[in-house]
Coordinates of C-alpha atoms in Angstrom, one line a residue:
Chain A
X185 CA 62.1 125.2 142.7
X186 CA 64.2 128.1 141.6
X187 CA 66.2 129.6 144.5
X188 CA 67.5 133.1 143.9
X189 CA 71.3 133.4 144.6
X190 CA 72.1 134.4 148.1
X191 CA 75.2 135.1 150.0
X192 CA 76.1 132.7 152.8
X193 CA 74.0 133.3 156.0
X194 CA 76.8 134.9 158.0
X195 CA 77.8 137.4 155.4
X196 CA 74.3 138.3 154.2
X197 CA 73.5 140.1 157.5
X198 CA 76.7 142.2 157.3
X199 CA 76.9 143.4 153.7
X200 CA 74.7 144.6 151.0
X201 CA 73.8 142.6 147.9
X202 CA 72.3 143.6 144.7
X203 CA 69.6 142.1 142.5
X204 CA 71.9 142.6 139.4
X205 CA 74.4 140.2 140.7
X206 CA 75.4 137.5 138.3
X207 CA 74.1 134.0 139.2
X208 CA 76.7 131.7 140.8
X209 CA 77.4 128.6 138.9
X210 CA 79.0 125.6 140.4
X211 CA 82.7 125.1 139.3
X212 CA 82.9 123.4 136.0
X213 CA 84.0 119.8 136.3
X214 CA 85.2 118.1 133.1
X215 CA 85.3 114.3 132.9
X216 CA 88.9 113.0 132.8
X217 CA 89.4 111.4 129.4
X218 CA 92.1 109.2 130.9
X219 CA 89.6 107.7 133.3
X220 CA 86.6 107.6 131.0
X221 CA 88.1 105.7 128.0
X222 CA 86.1 102.7 126.8
X223 CA 89.0 101.6 124.5
X224 CA 91.5 101.4 127.4
X225 CA 92.7 98.0 128.5
X226 CA 93.6 98.0 132.3
X227 CA 95.8 95.3 133.7
X228 CA 96.5 95.2 137.5
X229 CA 99.5 93.2 138.5
X230 CA 98.6 90.7 141.3
X231 CA 102.0 90.6 142.9
X232 CA 103.1 93.0 145.7
X233 CA 104.5 95.6 143.2
X234 CA 101.0 97.1 143.1
X235 CA 101.4 98.3 139.5
X236 CA 98.6 99.0 137.1
X237 CA 99.1 99.0 133.3
X238 CA 96.7 101.0 131.2
X239 CA 96.9 100.6 127.4
X240 CA 95.1 103.2 125.4
X241 CA 95.3 102.7 121.6
X242 CA 95.9 106.0 119.7
X243 CA 92.9 107.4 117.8
X244 CA 94.7 107.4 114.5
X245 CA 94.1 105.8 111.1
X246 CA 95.1 102.1 110.8
X247 CA 98.4 101.7 109.1
X248 CA 98.1 101.7 105.3
X249 CA 101.1 99.3 104.8
X250 CA 99.8 96.2 103.3
X251 CA 101.6 92.9 102.5
X252 CA 100.3 89.9 100.6
X253 CA 100.7 87.8 103.8
X254 CA 98.7 90.3 105.9
X255 CA 96.7 92.5 103.5
X256 CA 95.2 95.8 104.8
X257 CA 92.4 95.6 102.3
X258 CA 89.4 93.4 103.3
X259 CA 88.9 92.7 99.6
X260 CA 91.9 90.4 99.8
X261 CA 90.6 88.6 102.9
X262 CA 87.5 86.5 103.3
X263 CA 84.4 88.7 104.2
X264 CA 83.5 88.8 107.9
X265 CA 80.1 87.1 108.4
X266 CA 77.6 89.8 108.8
X267 CA 75.2 88.6 111.5
X268 CA 73.3 90.7 114.0
X269 CA 75.9 90.3 116.7
X270 CA 78.4 92.6 114.9
X271 CA 77.2 95.6 116.9
X272 CA 75.9 98.9 115.8
X273 CA 77.6 100.5 112.8
X274 CA 78.4 104.2 112.4
X275 CA 75.6 106.2 110.8
X276 CA 75.4 106.4 107.0
X277 CA 76.8 109.6 105.5
X278 CA 73.7 110.8 103.8
X279 CA 70.0 110.6 104.8
X280 CA 69.2 109.4 101.3
X281 CA 71.2 106.2 101.9
X282 CA 68.5 105.1 104.3
X283 CA 65.9 105.0 101.5
X284 CA 65.2 101.5 100.3
X285 CA 66.5 100.6 96.8
X286 CA 63.8 100.8 94.2
X287 CA 62.6 97.6 92.6
X288 CA 64.6 96.3 89.7
X289 CA 62.8 97.0 86.4
X290 CA 62.0 94.1 84.1
X291 CA 63.4 93.4 80.7
X292 CA 60.2 94.5 78.9
X293 CA 60.3 97.8 80.7
X294 CA 64.0 98.3 79.7
X295 CA 63.0 97.6 76.0
X296 CA 60.2 100.1 76.3
X297 CA 62.5 102.8 77.8
X298 CA 65.0 102.2 75.0
X299 CA 62.3 102.5 72.4
X300 CA 60.9 105.8 73.7
X301 CA 64.3 107.3 74.4
X302 CA 65.9 106.5 71.0
X303 CA 62.8 107.5 69.0
X304 CA 62.4 111.0 70.5
X305 CA 65.1 112.1 72.9
X306 CA 63.8 115.7 73.0
X307 CA 60.3 114.8 74.3
X308 CA 61.3 111.7 76.3
X309 CA 64.1 113.2 78.5
X310 CA 66.0 111.2 81.1
X311 CA 64.2 112.9 84.0
X312 CA 60.8 112.3 82.4
X313 CA 61.4 108.7 81.7
X314 CA 62.9 108.2 85.3
X315 CA 59.6 109.5 86.7
X316 CA 57.5 107.4 84.4
X317 CA 59.2 104.1 85.2
X318 CA 60.4 104.8 88.8
X319 CA 64.2 104.7 88.3
X320 CA 67.0 107.2 88.2
X321 CA 68.2 109.4 85.3
X322 CA 71.6 107.8 85.4
X323 CA 70.1 104.4 84.9
X324 CA 68.3 105.7 81.8
X325 CA 71.7 106.9 80.5
X326 CA 73.2 103.5 81.0
X327 CA 70.6 101.3 79.5
X328 CA 69.4 103.6 76.7
X329 CA 72.5 105.6 75.7
X330 CA 72.1 107.9 72.7
X331 CA 74.4 107.8 69.6
X332 CA 77.6 109.8 69.9
X333 CA 76.5 112.7 67.6
X334 CA 73.2 113.1 69.4
X335 CA 75.0 113.0 72.8
X336 CA 77.4 115.7 71.6
X337 CA 74.5 117.8 70.4
X338 CA 72.7 117.7 73.7
X339 CA 75.9 118.3 75.6
X340 CA 76.7 121.3 73.4
X341 CA 73.2 122.8 74.1
X342 CA 73.6 122.3 77.8
X343 CA 77.2 123.7 77.7
X344 CA 76.0 126.8 75.9
X345 CA 73.3 127.5 78.6
X346 CA 76.0 127.1 81.3
X347 CA 78.4 129.4 79.5
X348 CA 75.6 132.1 79.2
X349 CA 75.0 131.8 83.0
X350 CA 78.7 132.1 83.7
X351 CA 79.0 135.2 81.6
X352 CA 76.6 137.0 83.9
X353 CA 78.7 136.3 87.0
X354 CA 80.6 139.2 88.6
X355 CA 84.3 139.1 89.4
X356 CA 83.8 138.1 93.0
X357 CA 81.5 135.2 92.1
X358 CA 83.9 134.0 89.4
X359 CA 86.9 134.2 91.9
X360 CA 85.0 132.2 94.6
X361 CA 84.1 129.5 92.1
X362 CA 87.7 129.3 90.8
X363 CA 89.0 129.0 94.4
X364 CA 86.6 126.2 95.1
X365 CA 87.7 124.4 91.9
X366 CA 91.3 124.8 92.8
X367 CA 90.6 123.4 96.3
X368 CA 89.0 120.4 94.8
X369 CA 92.3 119.6 93.1
X370 CA 94.0 119.2 96.4
X371 CA 91.5 116.6 97.8
Chain B
X158 CA 141.4 130.2 82.2
X159 CA 140.0 130.0 78.7
X160 CA 136.7 128.3 77.8
X161 CA 138.4 125.3 76.2
X162 CA 140.8 124.6 79.1
X163 CA 138.0 125.1 81.6
X164 CA 135.9 122.6 79.7
X165 CA 138.7 120.1 79.3
X166 CA 139.5 120.2 83.0
X167 CA 135.9 119.9 84.2
X168 CA 134.0 117.6 81.9
X169 CA 136.3 115.6 79.7
X170 CA 138.8 113.0 81.0
X171 CA 141.6 114.0 78.7
X172 CA 145.2 113.6 79.4
X173 CA 148.0 113.5 77.0
X174 CA 150.2 110.8 78.5
X175 CA 148.6 108.0 76.5
X176 CA 148.4 109.8 73.1
X177 CA 150.8 108.9 70.4
X178 CA 151.4 112.4 69.1
X179 CA 151.2 115.4 71.3
X180 CA 150.9 118.2 70.4
X181 CA 148.9 117.2 67.3
X182 CA 150.4 118.0 64.0
X183 CA 147.3 119.9 62.9
X184 CA 147.7 122.4 65.7
X185 CA 151.2 123.5 64.6
X186 CA 150.6 123.4 60.9
X187 CA 150.5 126.8 59.4
X188 CA 148.6 126.8 56.1
X189 CA 145.9 129.0 54.8
X190 CA 143.2 126.3 54.6
X191 CA 143.9 124.3 57.8
X192 CA 141.9 125.3 60.9
X193 CA 142.4 123.6 64.2
X194 CA 139.7 123.6 66.8
X195 CA 141.1 122.5 70.1
X196 CA 137.6 121.7 71.5
X197 CA 136.8 119.3 68.7
X198 CA 140.2 117.7 69.0
X199 CA 139.7 117.2 72.7
X200 CA 136.3 115.6 72.1
X201 CA 137.8 113.2 69.6
X202 CA 140.6 111.9 71.8
X203 CA 140.0 108.6 73.7
X204 CA 140.0 108.9 77.5
X205 CA 143.1 107.6 79.2
X206 CA 143.2 103.9 80.0
X207 CA 143.7 104.6 83.7
X208 CA 140.4 106.5 83.8
X209 CA 138.6 103.7 82.1
X210 CA 140.0 101.0 84.4
X211 CA 139.3 103.1 87.4
X212 CA 135.7 103.3 86.3
X213 CA 135.5 99.6 85.9
X214 CA 136.9 99.0 89.4
X215 CA 134.6 101.7 90.9
X216 CA 131.4 100.0 89.7
X217 CA 132.7 96.5 90.7
X218 CA 132.9 95.1 87.1
X219 CA 136.7 94.6 87.0
X220 CA 136.3 90.9 86.3
X221 CA 133.8 91.5 83.4
X222 CA 135.4 94.6 81.8
X223 CA 139.0 93.3 81.6
X224 CA 140.4 95.6 79.0
X225 CA 140.1 99.4 78.5
X226 CA 138.7 98.8 75.0
X227 CA 135.7 97.0 76.5
X228 CA 135.0 100.0 78.8
X229 CA 135.6 102.4 75.9
X230 CA 133.1 100.5 73.8
X231 CA 130.5 100.8 76.5
X232 CA 131.1 104.5 76.8
X233 CA 131.0 105.4 73.1
X234 CA 127.6 106.5 71.8
X235 CA 126.8 105.9 68.1
X236 CA 126.6 109.6 67.4
X237 CA 130.3 109.7 67.9
X238 CA 130.9 107.8 64.7
X239 CA 130.0 110.7 62.4
X240 CA 132.3 113.0 64.1
X241 CA 135.1 110.5 64.1
X242 CA 134.7 109.7 60.4
X243 CA 134.7 113.4 59.5
X244 CA 138.1 114.0 61.1
X245 CA 139.7 110.6 60.7
X246 CA 138.3 109.2 57.5
X247 CA 141.0 106.7 57.1
X248 CA 140.9 105.0 60.5
X249 CA 138.4 102.3 61.2
X250 CA 135.2 103.4 63.0
X251 CA 135.5 102.9 66.8
X252 CA 133.3 100.2 68.4
X253 CA 130.2 101.8 69.9
X254 CA 127.5 100.8 72.3
X255 CA 124.4 100.9 70.1
X256 CA 123.7 97.2 70.0
X257 CA 124.7 96.7 73.6
X258 CA 122.4 99.5 74.7
X259 CA 119.4 98.0 72.9
X260 CA 120.0 94.6 74.4
X261 CA 120.6 96.1 77.8
X262 CA 117.5 98.2 77.6
X263 CA 115.4 95.1 76.9
X264 CA 117.1 93.2 79.8
X265 CA 116.5 96.1 82.2
X266 CA 112.8 96.3 81.1
X267 CA 112.5 92.6 81.7
X268 CA 114.0 92.6 85.2
X269 CA 112.2 95.8 86.3
X270 CA 108.8 94.7 85.2
X271 CA 109.0 91.2 86.6
X272 CA 110.3 92.6 89.9
X273 CA 107.6 95.2 90.2
X274 CA 104.8 92.9 89.1
X275 CA 105.9 90.3 91.7
X276 CA 106.2 93.0 94.4
X277 CA 102.9 94.7 93.7
X278 CA 100.6 92.0 92.2
X279 CA 97.5 94.2 92.3
X280 CA 98.9 97.4 90.8
X281 CA 97.1 98.8 87.8
X282 CA 98.8 98.4 84.5
X283 CA 99.4 102.1 83.8
X284 CA 100.9 102.6 87.2
X285 CA 103.1 99.6 86.7
X286 CA 104.4 101.1 83.5
X287 CA 105.1 104.4 85.2
X288 CA 106.9 102.6 88.0
X289 CA 109.1 100.7 85.5
X290 CA 110.0 104.0 83.8
X291 CA 110.8 105.5 87.1
X292 CA 113.2 102.6 87.9
X293 CA 114.9 102.0 84.6
X294 CA 113.7 104.8 82.4
X295 CA 116.1 107.1 80.4
X296 CA 116.3 109.8 83.0
X297 CA 117.1 107.3 85.7
X298 CA 119.7 105.6 83.6
X299 CA 121.3 109.0 82.9
X300 CA 121.3 109.7 86.7
X301 CA 122.9 106.4 87.5
X302 CA 125.6 107.0 84.8
X303 CA 126.4 110.3 86.5
X304 CA 126.5 108.6 89.9
X305 CA 128.9 106.0 88.5
X306 CA 131.1 108.7 87.2
X307 CA 130.8 108.0 83.5
X308 CA 130.3 111.6 82.4
X309 CA 134.0 112.3 81.6
X310 CA 134.3 109.0 79.7
X311 CA 131.3 109.5 77.5
X312 CA 132.1 110.0 73.8
X313 CA 129.2 111.5 71.8
X314 CA 128.3 114.2 69.4
X315 CA 125.3 116.5 69.9
X316 CA 122.9 116.2 67.0
X317 CA 120.1 118.7 66.3
X318 CA 116.6 117.7 65.5
X319 CA 116.0 116.5 61.9
X320 CA 112.6 116.0 60.2
X321 CA 112.9 112.2 60.9
X322 CA 114.4 112.2 64.4
X323 CA 114.4 114.3 67.5
X324 CA 117.4 116.1 68.8
X325 CA 120.0 113.9 70.7
X326 CA 120.3 115.1 74.3
X327 CA 123.2 114.5 76.7
X328 CA 121.0 112.5 79.1
X329 CA 120.0 110.2 76.2
X330 CA 123.7 109.5 75.4
X331 CA 124.5 109.0 79.1
X332 CA 121.6 106.6 79.5
X333 CA 123.2 104.3 76.9
X334 CA 126.2 103.5 79.2
X335 CA 124.4 101.6 82.1
X336 CA 122.3 99.8 79.4
X337 CA 125.5 98.7 77.6
X338 CA 127.0 97.6 80.9
X339 CA 124.0 95.4 81.7
X340 CA 124.3 93.8 78.2
X341 CA 128.0 93.2 78.7
X342 CA 127.4 91.5 82.0
X343 CA 124.8 89.3 80.4
X344 CA 127.1 88.4 77.5
X345 CA 130.2 87.8 79.5
X346 CA 128.5 86.0 82.4
X347 CA 124.9 84.9 82.6
X348 CA 121.3 86.1 83.0
X349 CA 121.5 85.8 86.8
X350 CA 124.5 88.1 87.0
X351 CA 122.8 90.7 84.8
X352 CA 119.8 90.6 87.0
X353 CA 122.0 91.1 90.1
X354 CA 123.6 94.1 88.3
X355 CA 120.3 95.7 87.5
X356 CA 118.9 95.0 91.0
X357 CA 121.8 96.5 92.8
X358 CA 122.0 99.7 90.6
X359 CA 118.4 100.3 89.7
X360 CA 115.8 98.3 91.7
X361 CA 117.2 99.1 95.1
X362 CA 116.3 102.8 94.6
X363 CA 113.3 104.1 96.5
X364 CA 110.5 105.2 94.3
X365 CA 107.2 106.6 95.6
X366 CA 104.6 104.4 93.9
X367 CA 101.8 105.9 95.9
X368 CA 102.3 109.3 94.3
X369 CA 101.8 107.7 90.8
X370 CA 98.3 106.5 91.7
X371 CA 95.8 109.2 90.6
X372 CA 92.1 108.7 90.2
X373 CA 89.6 110.5 88.0
X374 CA 86.7 109.2 90.1
X375 CA 87.9 107.1 93.1
X376 CA 84.3 106.4 94.4
X377 CA 83.3 105.0 91.0
X378 CA 86.5 103.0 90.7
X379 CA 86.0 101.6 94.2
X380 CA 82.4 100.6 93.3
X381 CA 83.5 98.8 90.2
X382 CA 86.4 97.1 92.0
X383 CA 84.2 95.9 94.9
X384 CA 81.7 94.5 92.3
X385 CA 84.6 92.7 90.6
X386 CA 85.5 91.1 93.9
X387 CA 81.8 90.1 94.3
X388 CA 81.3 91.9 97.6
X389 CA 78.5 94.0 98.9
X390 CA 78.3 97.5 97.4
X391 CA 80.3 100.1 99.3
X392 CA 78.5 102.4 101.8
X393 CA 80.0 105.5 103.3
X394 CA 79.6 106.0 107.1
X395 CA 80.5 109.0 109.3
X396 CA 83.0 107.8 111.9
X397 CA 83.8 111.1 113.6
X398 CA 83.0 114.8 113.1
X399 CA 83.8 118.1 114.8
X400 CA 82.9 121.7 114.1
X401 CA 80.2 121.0 111.6
X402 CA 78.9 124.5 111.2
X403 CA 82.1 126.3 112.1
X404 CA 84.8 127.6 109.7
X405 CA 87.1 124.6 110.2
X406 CA 85.1 121.4 110.4
X407 CA 86.7 118.0 110.3
X408 CA 84.9 114.9 109.2
X409 CA 86.3 111.3 109.3
X410 CA 84.4 109.0 106.9
X411 CA 84.9 105.3 106.5
X412 CA 83.7 103.2 103.5
X413 CA 82.3 99.8 104.4
X414 CA 81.4 96.8 102.4
X415 CA 79.1 94.8 104.7
X416 CA 80.9 94.7 108.1
X417 CA 84.4 95.4 106.7
X418 CA 85.9 98.8 106.5
X419 CA 87.7 99.3 103.2
X420 CA 89.2 102.7 103.8
X421 CA 89.1 105.8 105.9
X422 CA 89.5 109.4 105.0
X423 CA 89.3 112.8 106.6
X424 CA 88.4 116.2 105.2
X425 CA 86.9 119.6 105.8
X426 CA 83.7 118.6 104.0
X427 CA 81.7 115.4 103.9
X428 CA 82.4 115.0 100.2
X429 CA 86.1 115.5 100.6
X430 CA 86.3 113.0 103.4
X431 CA 84.4 110.4 101.3
X432 CA 86.7 111.1 98.3
X433 CA 89.8 110.5 100.4
X434 CA 88.3 107.4 102.0
X435 CA 87.7 105.9 98.5
X436 CA 91.3 106.7 97.6
X437 CA 92.6 105.1 100.8
X438 CA 90.5 102.0 100.1
X439 CA 92.0 101.7 96.6
X440 CA 95.6 102.4 97.9
X441 CA 95.3 99.6 100.4
X442 CA 94.4 97.2 97.6
X443 CA 96.8 98.4 94.9
X444 CA 99.9 98.9 97.1
X445 CA 99.8 95.5 98.7
X446 CA 103.4 94.3 98.4
X447 CA 105.0 90.9 98.6
X448 CA 107.6 90.7 101.4
X449 CA 111.1 90.3 100.1
X450 CA 111.7 86.9 101.6
X451 CA 108.6 85.5 99.8
X452 CA 109.4 87.2 96.5
X453 CA 110.0 84.8 93.6
X454 CA 111.0 86.1 90.2
X455 CA 110.1 84.2 87.0
X456 CA 113.6 84.7 85.5
X457 CA 115.0 82.7 88.3
X458 CA 113.7 79.6 86.6
X459 CA 116.5 79.8 84.1
X460 CA 118.9 78.8 86.9
X461 CA 122.5 79.9 87.5
X462 CA 125.0 80.2 84.6
X463 CA 122.3 80.0 82.0
X464 CA 121.2 82.2 79.2
X465 CA 117.8 82.2 77.5
X466 CA 118.8 79.7 74.9
X467 CA 120.2 77.1 77.2
X468 CA 118.2 75.4 79.8
X469 CA 119.8 74.1 83.0
X470 CA 118.3 72.5 86.0
X471 CA 115.9 75.1 87.3
X472 CA 115.5 75.9 90.9
X473 CA 112.2 74.9 92.5
X474 CA 109.8 77.7 91.7
X475 CA 106.4 78.5 93.1
X476 CA 104.6 81.4 91.3
X477 CA 103.4 84.4 93.3
X478 CA 99.7 85.3 93.5
X479 CA 98.2 86.8 90.3
X480 CA 96.4 89.9 91.3
X481 CA 93.0 91.0 90.0
X482 CA 93.4 93.4 87.1
X483 CA 92.1 97.0 87.5
X484 CA 88.4 97.4 87.1
X485 CA 87.8 99.8 84.1
X486 CA 85.1 102.4 84.2
X487 CA 84.0 105.2 81.9
X488 CA 85.7 103.5 79.0
X489 CA 82.6 103.4 76.8
X490 CA 83.1 99.7 76.4
X491 CA 86.6 100.2 74.8
X492 CA 89.8 98.9 76.4
X493 CA 91.9 101.8 75.2
X494 CA 93.2 99.9 72.3
X495 CA 92.8 101.8 69.0
X496 CA 91.2 99.5 66.4
X497 CA 91.7 100.3 62.7
X498 CA 88.7 102.1 61.1
X499 CA 86.5 99.7 59.2
X500 CA 85.5 101.0 55.8
X501 CA 81.8 100.7 54.9
X502 CA 81.4 97.6 52.6
X503 CA 80.9 98.7 49.0
X504 CA 77.4 98.0 47.8
X505 CA 77.3 96.1 44.6
X506 CA 74.6 97.4 42.3

């Protein structure tokens, strides 16, 4: 039940209060990170010195130094067996990673895609074929790549459209895009 | 101080005590035709023997370079011959370091590439080439020659660019000196001594190999590399984040294959953190180095006091691990080697 803020009993009889007073909040108590650390290893010495050793590993990147006797890359070591007892993993970066992989297409379907794509690349575009056969446009590019002159032609058309769009940008937009591209170089 | 005297005192080791005739007769001759250029004359004179032997002692090769003529040969570039022949056509051409420099260059390339390949077994080929150039390339050789103190002893002649050859630079002429010294050590002693010389002057220098690794698309390179090692395809996971919708977010992303974390990266956007994580994963693989006490070089199989034509009892040798070569991607099926264009076969009618 909501209790309106009141002064303590002794004071309320002696002085005026106002309804516009700000509500009193209890003093903020923050959990001590030194006490609430799950990574800390606490060792209490049993002898009469009464000492407690607390080891807290730093939250920093593991050392990149790698030698052939103790490689830092798991590719050079045998893979850890992935059973259920490994514990929960951090979440995947993108929501689309949680979608199941589509079924692998069969050889006949690949031949069909190649036939359609190479016969009429204008009508049978990558996105259209991807929708027809339930795969991705990049997959279509890989299995049914066009000849080099045709690829150049399509790329030239696309580039011309993009250039036309870029011409219509104002100075501010062009500057922002240039800054973003420059930032990308420093990744 | 005039220009000539300033140059003589600063860059050339010229003293007159060891010259047969001083002042030169051409300087005092007074005819209408004769012109005497003191600068050219100074450039033509050999350095004093004391300077040459001091140089040999300074670099620790007193036992190999026993006479001043040996040191002089190592410090004379082949461009000097034209200048010498023009002014002293009757005297024999001075010995130069052209052959020695070629041999020494080959030896240095051998020692550097075997050392770097044994040290970084998984390094990509193009980065290995860049690292070899950084250790024993022309600019490094010129720098080492300057550190040795060979600049006043170098005898050369600047040559402008011709239609068939580029211009000769001072650094190129200087670079021939350490190469010639390596070849002399090999000739006078053995392969092992030449290797020791190259290791102590060139391969002990610290070179940042990490800065030479640059990727066009590190995520794709990592995907291909993981497939080559026959592991599960890499998946990016968000390890830590803060300030997602503020103006200074920080994301820490790790790339995992199965249960193993390949690499970790941070960034102010998710894409940037993922990019850096892929780079970190590839760095951890490519920059794996062999510890020095385990390092075994292939040229040690020749044994002590041997050259490449004579086999002696070789020391026991166990080869280091052979790394996986770099996974190529976006190469359109070509390895980067240019094949000659095939002409269409002529149709016989």
